[in-house]
mmCIF file of C-alpha atoms in Angstrom:
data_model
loop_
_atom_site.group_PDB
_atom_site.id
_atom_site.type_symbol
_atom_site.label_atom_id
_atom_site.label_comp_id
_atom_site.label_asym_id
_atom_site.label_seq_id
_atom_site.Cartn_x
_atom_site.Cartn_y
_atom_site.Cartn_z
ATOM 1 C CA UNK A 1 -26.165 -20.768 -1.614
ATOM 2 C CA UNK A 2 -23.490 -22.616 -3.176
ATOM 3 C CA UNK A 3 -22.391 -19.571 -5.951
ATOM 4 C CA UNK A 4 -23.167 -17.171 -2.660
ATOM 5 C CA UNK A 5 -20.682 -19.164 -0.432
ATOM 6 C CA UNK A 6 -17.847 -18.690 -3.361
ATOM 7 C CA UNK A 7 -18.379 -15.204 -3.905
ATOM 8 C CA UNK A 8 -18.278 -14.221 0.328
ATOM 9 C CA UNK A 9 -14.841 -16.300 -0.416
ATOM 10 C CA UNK A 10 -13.473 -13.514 -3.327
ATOM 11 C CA UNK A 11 -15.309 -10.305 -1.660
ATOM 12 C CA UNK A 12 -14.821 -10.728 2.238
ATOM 13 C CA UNK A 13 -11.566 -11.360 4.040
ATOM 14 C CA UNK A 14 -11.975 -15.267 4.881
ATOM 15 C CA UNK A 15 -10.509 -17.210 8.651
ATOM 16 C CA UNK A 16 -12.788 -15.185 11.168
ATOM 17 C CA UNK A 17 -12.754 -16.582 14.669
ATOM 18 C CA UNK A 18 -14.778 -15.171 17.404
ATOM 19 C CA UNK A 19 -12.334 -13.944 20.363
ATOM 20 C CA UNK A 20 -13.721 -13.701 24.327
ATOM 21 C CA UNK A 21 -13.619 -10.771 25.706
ATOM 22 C CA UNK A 22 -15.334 -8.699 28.504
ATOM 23 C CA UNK A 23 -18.216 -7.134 26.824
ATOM 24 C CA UNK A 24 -19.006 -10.618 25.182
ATOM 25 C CA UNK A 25 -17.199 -12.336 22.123
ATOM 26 C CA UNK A 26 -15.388 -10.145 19.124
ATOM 27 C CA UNK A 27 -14.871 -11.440 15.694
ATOM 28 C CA UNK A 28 -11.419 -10.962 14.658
ATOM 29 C CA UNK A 29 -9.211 -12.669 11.772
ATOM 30 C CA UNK A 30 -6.132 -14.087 10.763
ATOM 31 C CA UNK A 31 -4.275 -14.742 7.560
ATOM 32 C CA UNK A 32 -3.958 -17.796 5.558
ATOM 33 C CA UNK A 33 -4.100 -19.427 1.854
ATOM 34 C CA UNK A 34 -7.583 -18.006 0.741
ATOM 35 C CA UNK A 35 -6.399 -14.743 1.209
ATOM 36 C CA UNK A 36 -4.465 -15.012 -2.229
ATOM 37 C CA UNK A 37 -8.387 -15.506 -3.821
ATOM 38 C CA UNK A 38 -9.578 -12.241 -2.249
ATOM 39 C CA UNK A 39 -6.412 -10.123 -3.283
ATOM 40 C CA UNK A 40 -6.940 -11.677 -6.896
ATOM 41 C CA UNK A 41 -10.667 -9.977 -7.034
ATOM 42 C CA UNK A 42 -9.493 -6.794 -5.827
ATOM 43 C CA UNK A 43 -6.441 -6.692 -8.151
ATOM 44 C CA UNK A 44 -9.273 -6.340 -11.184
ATOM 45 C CA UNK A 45 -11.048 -3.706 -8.526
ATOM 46 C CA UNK A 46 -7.929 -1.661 -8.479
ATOM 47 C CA UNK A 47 -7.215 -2.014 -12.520
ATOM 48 C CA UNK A 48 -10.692 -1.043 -13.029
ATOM 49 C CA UNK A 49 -10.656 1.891 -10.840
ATOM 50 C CA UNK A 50 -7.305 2.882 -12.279
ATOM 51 C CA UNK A 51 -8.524 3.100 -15.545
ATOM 52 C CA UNK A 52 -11.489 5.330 -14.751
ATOM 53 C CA UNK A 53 -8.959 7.731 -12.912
ATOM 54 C CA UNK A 54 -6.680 7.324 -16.239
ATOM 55 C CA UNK A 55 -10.036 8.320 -18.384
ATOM 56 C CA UNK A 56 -12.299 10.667 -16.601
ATOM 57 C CA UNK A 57 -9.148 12.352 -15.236
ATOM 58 C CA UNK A 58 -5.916 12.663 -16.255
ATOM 59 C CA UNK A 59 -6.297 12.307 -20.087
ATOM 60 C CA UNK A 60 -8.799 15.418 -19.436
ATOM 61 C CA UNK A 61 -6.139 17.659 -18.301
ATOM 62 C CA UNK A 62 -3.365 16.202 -20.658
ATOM 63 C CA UNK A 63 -5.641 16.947 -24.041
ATOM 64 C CA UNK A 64 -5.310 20.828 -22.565
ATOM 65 C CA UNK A 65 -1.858 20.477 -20.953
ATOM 66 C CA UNK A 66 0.077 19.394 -24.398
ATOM 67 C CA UNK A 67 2.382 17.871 -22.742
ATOM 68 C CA UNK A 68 5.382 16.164 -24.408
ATOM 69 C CA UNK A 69 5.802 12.371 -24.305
ATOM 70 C CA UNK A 70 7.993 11.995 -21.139
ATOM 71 C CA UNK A 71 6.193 14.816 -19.191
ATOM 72 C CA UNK A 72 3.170 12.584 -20.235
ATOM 73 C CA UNK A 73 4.284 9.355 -18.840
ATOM 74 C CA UNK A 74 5.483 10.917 -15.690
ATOM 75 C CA UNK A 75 2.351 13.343 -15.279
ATOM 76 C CA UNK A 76 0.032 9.941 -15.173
ATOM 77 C CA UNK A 77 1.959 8.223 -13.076
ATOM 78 C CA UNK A 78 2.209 10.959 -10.579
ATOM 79 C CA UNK A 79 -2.404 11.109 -10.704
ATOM 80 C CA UNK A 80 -2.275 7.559 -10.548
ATOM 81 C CA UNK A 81 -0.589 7.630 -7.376
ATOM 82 C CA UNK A 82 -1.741 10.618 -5.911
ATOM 83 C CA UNK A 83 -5.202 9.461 -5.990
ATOM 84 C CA UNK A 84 -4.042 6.194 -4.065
ATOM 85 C CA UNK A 85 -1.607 8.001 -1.657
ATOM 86 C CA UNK A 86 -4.553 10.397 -1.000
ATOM 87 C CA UNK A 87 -7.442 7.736 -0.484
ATOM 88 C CA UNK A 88 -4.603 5.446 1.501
ATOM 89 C CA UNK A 89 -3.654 8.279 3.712
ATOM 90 C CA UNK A 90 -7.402 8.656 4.930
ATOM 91 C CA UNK A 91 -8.230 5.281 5.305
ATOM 92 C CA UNK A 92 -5.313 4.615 7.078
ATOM 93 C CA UNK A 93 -5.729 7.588 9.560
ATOM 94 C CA UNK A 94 -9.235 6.351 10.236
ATOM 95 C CA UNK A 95 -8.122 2.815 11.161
ATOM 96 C CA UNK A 96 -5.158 3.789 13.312
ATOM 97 C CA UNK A 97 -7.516 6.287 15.386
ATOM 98 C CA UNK A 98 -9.924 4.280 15.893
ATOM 99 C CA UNK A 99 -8.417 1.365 16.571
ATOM 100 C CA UNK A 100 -6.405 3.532 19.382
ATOM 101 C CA UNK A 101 -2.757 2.865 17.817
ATOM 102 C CA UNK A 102 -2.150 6.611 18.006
ATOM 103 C CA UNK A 103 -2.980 7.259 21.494
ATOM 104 C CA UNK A 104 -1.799 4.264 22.899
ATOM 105 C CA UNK A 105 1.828 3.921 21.580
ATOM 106 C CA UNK A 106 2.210 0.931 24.043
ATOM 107 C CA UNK A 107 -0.175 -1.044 21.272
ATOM 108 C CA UNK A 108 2.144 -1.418 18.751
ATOM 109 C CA UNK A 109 3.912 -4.075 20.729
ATOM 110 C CA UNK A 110 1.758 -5.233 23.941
ATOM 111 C CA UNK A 111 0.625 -8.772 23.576
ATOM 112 C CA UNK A 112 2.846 -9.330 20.533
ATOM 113 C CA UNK A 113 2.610 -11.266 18.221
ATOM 114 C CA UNK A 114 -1.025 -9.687 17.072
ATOM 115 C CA UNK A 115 -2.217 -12.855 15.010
ATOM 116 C CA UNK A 116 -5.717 -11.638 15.287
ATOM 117 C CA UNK A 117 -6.498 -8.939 13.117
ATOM 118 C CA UNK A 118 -9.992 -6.411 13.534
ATOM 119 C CA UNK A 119 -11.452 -6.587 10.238
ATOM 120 C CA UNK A 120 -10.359 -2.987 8.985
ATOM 121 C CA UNK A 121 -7.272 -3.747 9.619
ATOM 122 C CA UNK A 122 -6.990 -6.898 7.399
ATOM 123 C CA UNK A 123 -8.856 -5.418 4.583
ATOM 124 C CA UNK A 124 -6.883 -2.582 4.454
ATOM 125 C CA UNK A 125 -3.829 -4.793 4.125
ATOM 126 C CA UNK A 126 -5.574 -7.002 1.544
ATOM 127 C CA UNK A 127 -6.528 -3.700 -0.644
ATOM 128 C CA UNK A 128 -3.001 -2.601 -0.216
ATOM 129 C CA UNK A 129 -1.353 -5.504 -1.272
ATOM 130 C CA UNK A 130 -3.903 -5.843 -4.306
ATOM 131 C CA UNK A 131 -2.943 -2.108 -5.411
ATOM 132 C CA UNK A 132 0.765 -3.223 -5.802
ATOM 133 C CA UNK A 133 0.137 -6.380 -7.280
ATOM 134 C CA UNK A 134 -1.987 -4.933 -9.900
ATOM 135 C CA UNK A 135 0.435 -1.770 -10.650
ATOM 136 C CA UNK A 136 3.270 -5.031 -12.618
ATOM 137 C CA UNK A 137 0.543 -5.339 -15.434
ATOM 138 C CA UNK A 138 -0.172 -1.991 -15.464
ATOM 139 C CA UNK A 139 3.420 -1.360 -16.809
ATOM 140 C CA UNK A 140 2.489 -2.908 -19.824
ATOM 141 C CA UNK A 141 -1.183 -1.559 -20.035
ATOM 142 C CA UNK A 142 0.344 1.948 -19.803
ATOM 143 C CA UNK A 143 3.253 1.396 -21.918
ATOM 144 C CA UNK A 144 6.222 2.494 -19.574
ATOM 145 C CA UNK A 145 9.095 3.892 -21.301
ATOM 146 C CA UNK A 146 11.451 1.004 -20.608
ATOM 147 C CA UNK A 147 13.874 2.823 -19.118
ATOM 148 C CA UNK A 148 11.537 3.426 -16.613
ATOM 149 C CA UNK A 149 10.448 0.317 -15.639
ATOM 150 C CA UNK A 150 13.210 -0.744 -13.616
ATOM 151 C CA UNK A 151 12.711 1.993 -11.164
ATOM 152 C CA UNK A 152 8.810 1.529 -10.754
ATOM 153 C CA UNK A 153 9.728 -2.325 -10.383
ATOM 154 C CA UNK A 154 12.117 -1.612 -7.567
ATOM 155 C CA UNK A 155 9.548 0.665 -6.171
ATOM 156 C CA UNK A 156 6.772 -1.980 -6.447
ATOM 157 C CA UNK A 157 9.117 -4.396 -4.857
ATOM 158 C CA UNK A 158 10.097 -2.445 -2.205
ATOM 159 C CA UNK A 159 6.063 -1.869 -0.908
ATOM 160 C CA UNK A 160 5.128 -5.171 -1.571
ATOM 161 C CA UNK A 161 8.081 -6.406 0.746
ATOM 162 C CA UNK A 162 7.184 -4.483 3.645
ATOM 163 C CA UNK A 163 3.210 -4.713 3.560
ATOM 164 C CA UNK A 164 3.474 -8.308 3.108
ATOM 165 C CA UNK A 165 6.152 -8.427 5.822
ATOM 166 C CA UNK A 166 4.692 -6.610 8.513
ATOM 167 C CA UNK A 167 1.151 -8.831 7.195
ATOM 168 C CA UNK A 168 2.931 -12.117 7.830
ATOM 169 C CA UNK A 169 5.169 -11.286 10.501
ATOM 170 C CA UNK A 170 2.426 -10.182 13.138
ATOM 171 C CA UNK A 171 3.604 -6.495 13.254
ATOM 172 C CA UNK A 172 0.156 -4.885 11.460
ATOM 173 C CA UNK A 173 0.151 -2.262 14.002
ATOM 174 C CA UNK A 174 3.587 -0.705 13.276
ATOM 175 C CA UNK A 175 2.925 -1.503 9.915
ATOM 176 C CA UNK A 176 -0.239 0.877 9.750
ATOM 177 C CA UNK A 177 1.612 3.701 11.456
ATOM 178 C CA UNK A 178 4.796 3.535 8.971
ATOM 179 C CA UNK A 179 2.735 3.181 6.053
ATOM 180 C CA UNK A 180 0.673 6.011 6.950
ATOM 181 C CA UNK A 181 4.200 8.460 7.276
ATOM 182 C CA UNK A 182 5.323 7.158 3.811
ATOM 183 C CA UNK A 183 2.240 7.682 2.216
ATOM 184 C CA UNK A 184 1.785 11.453 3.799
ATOM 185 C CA UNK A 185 5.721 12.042 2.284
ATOM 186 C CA UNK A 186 4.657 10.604 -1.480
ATOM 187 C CA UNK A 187 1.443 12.165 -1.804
ATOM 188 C CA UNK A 188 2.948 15.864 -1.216
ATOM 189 C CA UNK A 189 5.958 14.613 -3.709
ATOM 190 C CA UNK A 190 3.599 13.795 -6.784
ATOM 191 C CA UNK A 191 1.483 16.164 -6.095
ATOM 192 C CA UNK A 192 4.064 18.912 -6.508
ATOM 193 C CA UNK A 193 4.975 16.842 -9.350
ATOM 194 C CA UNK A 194 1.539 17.282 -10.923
ATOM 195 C CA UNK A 195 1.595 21.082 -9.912
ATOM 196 C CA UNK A 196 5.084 21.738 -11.822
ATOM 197 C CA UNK A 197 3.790 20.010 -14.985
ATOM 198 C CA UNK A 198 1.023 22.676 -15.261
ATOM 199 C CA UNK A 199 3.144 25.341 -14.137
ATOM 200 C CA UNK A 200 7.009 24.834 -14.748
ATOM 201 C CA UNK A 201 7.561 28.400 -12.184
ATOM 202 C CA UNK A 202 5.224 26.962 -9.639
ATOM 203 C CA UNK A 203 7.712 25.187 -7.395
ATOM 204 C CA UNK A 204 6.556 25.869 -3.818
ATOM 205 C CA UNK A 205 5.120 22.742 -3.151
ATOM 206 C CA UNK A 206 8.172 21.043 -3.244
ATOM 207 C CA UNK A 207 9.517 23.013 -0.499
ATOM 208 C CA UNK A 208 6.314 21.573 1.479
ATOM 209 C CA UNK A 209 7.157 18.357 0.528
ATOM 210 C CA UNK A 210 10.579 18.941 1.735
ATOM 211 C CA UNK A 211 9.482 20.258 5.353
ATOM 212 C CA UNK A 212 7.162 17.102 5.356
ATOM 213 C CA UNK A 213 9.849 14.486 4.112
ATOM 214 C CA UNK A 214 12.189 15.048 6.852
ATOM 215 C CA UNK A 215 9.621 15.215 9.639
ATOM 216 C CA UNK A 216 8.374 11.735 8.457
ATOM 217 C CA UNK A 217 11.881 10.183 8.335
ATOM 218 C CA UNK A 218 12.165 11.377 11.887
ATOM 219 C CA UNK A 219 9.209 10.181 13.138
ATOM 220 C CA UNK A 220 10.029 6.672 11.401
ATOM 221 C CA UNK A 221 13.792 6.516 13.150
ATOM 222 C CA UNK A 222 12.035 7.036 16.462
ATOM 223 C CA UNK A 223 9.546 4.925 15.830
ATOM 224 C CA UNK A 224 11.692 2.293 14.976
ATOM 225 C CA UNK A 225 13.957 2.893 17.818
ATOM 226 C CA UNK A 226 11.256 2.997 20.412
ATOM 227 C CA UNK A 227 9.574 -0.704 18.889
ATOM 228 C CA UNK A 228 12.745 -2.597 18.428
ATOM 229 C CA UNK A 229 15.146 -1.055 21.049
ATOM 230 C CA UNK A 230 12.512 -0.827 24.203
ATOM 231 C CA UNK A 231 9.278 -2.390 23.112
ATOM 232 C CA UNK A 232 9.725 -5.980 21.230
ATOM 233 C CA UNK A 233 12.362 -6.833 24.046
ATOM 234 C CA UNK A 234 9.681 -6.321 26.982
ATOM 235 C CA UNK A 235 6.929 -8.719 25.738
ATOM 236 C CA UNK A 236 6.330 -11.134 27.977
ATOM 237 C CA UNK A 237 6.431 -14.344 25.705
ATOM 238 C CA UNK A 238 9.753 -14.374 24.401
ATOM 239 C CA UNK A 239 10.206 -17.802 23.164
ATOM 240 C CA UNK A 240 9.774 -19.203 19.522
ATOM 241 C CA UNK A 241 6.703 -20.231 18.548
ATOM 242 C CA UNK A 242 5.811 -19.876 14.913
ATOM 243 C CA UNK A 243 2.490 -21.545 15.164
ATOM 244 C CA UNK A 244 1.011 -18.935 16.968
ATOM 245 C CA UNK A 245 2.980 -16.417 15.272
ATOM 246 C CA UNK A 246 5.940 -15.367 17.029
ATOM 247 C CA UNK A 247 8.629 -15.573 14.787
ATOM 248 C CA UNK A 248 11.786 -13.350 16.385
ATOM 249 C CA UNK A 249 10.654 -11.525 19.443
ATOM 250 C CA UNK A 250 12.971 -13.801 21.551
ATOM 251 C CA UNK A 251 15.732 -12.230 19.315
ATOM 252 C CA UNK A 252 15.287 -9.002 20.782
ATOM 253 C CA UNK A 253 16.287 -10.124 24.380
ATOM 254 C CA UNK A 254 20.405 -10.338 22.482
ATOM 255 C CA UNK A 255 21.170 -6.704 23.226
ATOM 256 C CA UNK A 256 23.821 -7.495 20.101
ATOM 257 C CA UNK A 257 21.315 -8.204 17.601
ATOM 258 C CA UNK A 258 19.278 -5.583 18.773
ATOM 259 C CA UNK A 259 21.794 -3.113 18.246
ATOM 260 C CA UNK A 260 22.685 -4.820 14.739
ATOM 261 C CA UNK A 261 19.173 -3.661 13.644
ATOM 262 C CA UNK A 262 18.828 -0.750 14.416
ATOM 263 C CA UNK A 263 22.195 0.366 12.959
ATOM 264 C CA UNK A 264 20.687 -1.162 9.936
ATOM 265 C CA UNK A 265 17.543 0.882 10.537
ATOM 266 C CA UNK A 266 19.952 4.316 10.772
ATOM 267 C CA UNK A 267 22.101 3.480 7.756
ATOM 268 C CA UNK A 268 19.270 3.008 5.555
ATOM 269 C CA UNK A 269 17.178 6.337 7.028
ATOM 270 C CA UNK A 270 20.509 7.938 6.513
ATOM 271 C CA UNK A 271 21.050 6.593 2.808
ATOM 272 C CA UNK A 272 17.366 8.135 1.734
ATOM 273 C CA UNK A 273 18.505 11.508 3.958
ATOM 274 C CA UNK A 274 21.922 11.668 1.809
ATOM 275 C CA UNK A 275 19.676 10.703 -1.557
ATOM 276 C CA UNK A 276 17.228 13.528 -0.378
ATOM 277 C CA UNK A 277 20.412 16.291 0.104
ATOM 278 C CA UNK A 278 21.584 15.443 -2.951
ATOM 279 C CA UNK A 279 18.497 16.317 -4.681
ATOM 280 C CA UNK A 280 17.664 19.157 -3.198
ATOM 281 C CA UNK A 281 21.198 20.808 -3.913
ATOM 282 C CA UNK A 282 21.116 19.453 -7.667
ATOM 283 C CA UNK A 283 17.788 21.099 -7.382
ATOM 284 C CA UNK A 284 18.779 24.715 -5.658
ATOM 285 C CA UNK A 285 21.771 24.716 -8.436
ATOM 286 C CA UNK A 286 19.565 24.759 -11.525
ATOM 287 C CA UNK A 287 17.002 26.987 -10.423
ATOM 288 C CA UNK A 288 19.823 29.442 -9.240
ATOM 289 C CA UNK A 289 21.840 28.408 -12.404
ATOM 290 C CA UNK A 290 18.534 29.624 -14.602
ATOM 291 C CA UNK A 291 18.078 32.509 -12.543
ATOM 292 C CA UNK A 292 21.681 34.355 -13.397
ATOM 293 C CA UNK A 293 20.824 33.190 -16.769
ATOM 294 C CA UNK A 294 17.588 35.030 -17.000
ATOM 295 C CA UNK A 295 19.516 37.901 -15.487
ATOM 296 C CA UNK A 296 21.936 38.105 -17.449
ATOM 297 C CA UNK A 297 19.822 37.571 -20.504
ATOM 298 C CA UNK A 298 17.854 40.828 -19.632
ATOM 299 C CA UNK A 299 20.734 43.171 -19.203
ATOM 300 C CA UNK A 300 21.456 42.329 -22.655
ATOM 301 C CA UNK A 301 18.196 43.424 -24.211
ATOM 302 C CA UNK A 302 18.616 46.376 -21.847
ATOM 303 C CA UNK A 303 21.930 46.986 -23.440
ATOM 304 C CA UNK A 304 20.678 46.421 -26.921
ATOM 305 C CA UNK A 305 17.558 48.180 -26.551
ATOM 306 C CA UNK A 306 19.274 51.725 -25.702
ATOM 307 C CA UNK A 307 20.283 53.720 -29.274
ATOM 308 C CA UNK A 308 23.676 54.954 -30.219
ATOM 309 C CA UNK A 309 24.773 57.761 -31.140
ATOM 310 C CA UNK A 310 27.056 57.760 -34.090
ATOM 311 C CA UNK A 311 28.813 61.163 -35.127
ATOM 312 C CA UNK A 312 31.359 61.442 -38.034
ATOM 313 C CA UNK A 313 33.323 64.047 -36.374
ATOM 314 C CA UNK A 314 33.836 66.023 -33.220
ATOM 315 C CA UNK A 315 31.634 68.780 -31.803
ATOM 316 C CA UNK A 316 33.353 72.360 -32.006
ATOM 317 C CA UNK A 317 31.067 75.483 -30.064
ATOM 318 C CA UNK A 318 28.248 73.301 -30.674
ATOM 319 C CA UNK A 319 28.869 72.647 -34.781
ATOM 320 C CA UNK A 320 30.014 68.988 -35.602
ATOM 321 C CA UNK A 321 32.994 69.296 -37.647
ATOM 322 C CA UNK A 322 34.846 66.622 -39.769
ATOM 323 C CA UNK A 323 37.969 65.214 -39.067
ATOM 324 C CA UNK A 324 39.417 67.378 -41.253
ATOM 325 C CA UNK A 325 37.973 70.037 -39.664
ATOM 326 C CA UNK A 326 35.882 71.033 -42.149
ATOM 327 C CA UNK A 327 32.228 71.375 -42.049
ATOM 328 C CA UNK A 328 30.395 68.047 -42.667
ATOM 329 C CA UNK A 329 27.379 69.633 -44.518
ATOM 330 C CA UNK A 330 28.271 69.937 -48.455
ATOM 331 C CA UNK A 331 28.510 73.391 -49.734
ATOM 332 C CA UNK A 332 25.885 74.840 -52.763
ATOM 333 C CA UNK A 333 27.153 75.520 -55.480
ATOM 334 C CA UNK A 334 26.373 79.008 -56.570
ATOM 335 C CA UNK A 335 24.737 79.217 -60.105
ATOM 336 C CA UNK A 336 26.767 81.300 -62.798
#
């Protein structure tokens, strides 16, 4: 019972409480200290399951790919993450529908803060933040290019900032739905990625990912807009109170830092809009740049490939004639 009691403590999400409610009690949880051993056991979960993708997977396809050693590096990192975006997106979905985020907007800030957590919801979160956690020693099991590592670093950063923000901070529920958007946007990305890799022509699914990008980043600025600007500054406890977990709702009420945010929240949507522009146009500018180089590369085979004629005079009733305009053909000599 003893062992059994320790390993409920690494497998299960720990500080369940039972909550009243109509139908009867609900058991629901909240965060705390022990969480950190249950992350640690499912960081080894997610290296382990990354290196079966790696093995039954991906270094399948690159023996018959050939690819070089960047296109390598890049093409596992881009499986790698399109298995997790993939398996994230659907678990995610799931949990938002049926926990009725989706068709109850009002959810995602009613009765804020949201201490109590159903347990799909936390484990999600715990998975997540194991996944991230685990992906810093994966740098060096996968030996990243060094020059890369600063941009997965700021990458893992960035996710692990915001997942364990919206964990700690009470906001799970927006958290879900903006994780889910970001995830849909990065799982068409890589898995263009993988598609170009295999076929360097086959570029259409980065015009997907386009259409899907900017719909996302719209659906985030509204979301944010319609949270912060009208939904945090209605709930009905407003004052400080970080032992049950309301940390800055009262904030909201000062229509001047309310404002202040959500400029912040535009700037930065607009900074990853201008990034985006500028990619696509680099993008549209080589592939036009290499198609009026293949075009112009095949009028001159055309050119090349049509004969010349070459005379050594000019044409006279039909007779080429030198010159001189004598014959061309050499006379016989008559025998004596």
């Amino acid at each position: 019972q003893v062992t059994a009691k320790t390993a409920f403590l690494f497998i299960l999400p720990q500080y369940n409480v039972s909550v009243p409610t109509a139908d009867g009690e609900l058991v629901q949880y909240h965060y705390g200290l022990k969480d950190l051993v249950t992350i640690l056991f499912y960081i080894f979960i997610a290296i382990i399951l990354h290196a079966v993708v790696q093995e039954y997977a991906l270094d399948k396809i690159n023996r018959r790919l050939h690819l070089s050693k960047v296109k390598h590096s890049k093409f596992n990192e881009s499986g790698q993450l399109v298995a997790f975006h993939f398996t994230s997106v659907i678990w995610c979905l799931y949990v938002v529908v049926t926990e009725g985020y989706i068709s109850n907007p009002r959810s995602l800030w009613e009765n804020y803060p949201h201490v109590y957590l159903p347990f799909q919801v936390k484990f999600f979160y715990l998975c997540q933040l194991a996944y991230w956690l685990h992906a810093l020693p994966e740098l060096y099991f996968q030996k990243v290019r060094k020059e890369e590592i600063p941009r997965q670093l700021r990458c893992i950063a960035l996710y692990l900032v915001h997942i364990a923000g919206a964990y700690l901070l009470n906001l799970t529920r927006l958290g879900l739905i903006l994780l889910l958007l970001q995830y849909l946007a990065e799982f068409f990305f890589h898995m263009a990625r993988l598609v170009y890799f295999t076929d360097e022509n086959n570029e259409k699914l980065f015009n997907v990912w386009a259409v899907v990008f900017v719909v996302t980043r719209l659906f985030t600025l509204t979301l944010y807009i319609l949270v912060i600007g009208f939904g945090l500054p209605r709930v009905e406890n407003q004052a400080l109170d970080p032992e049950r977990g309301n940390f800055f709702s009262f904030l909201f009420n000062n229509i001047l830092f309310r404002m202040s945010v959500l400029l912040l929240v535009c700037l930065f949507q607009a900074s990853v809009m201008w990034r985006f522009i500028h990619f696509q146009l680099r993008r549209w500018r080589e592939y036009w740049n290499e198609q009026s180089s293949r075009k112009r590369a095949a009028a001159g085979a055309k050119q090349q490939a049509k004969p010349l004629k070459r005379d050594s005079g000019y044409h006279e009733n039909g007779v080429v004639k030198a010159e001189n305009g004598t014959s061309p053909r050499t006379k016989k000599l008559k025998s004596p």
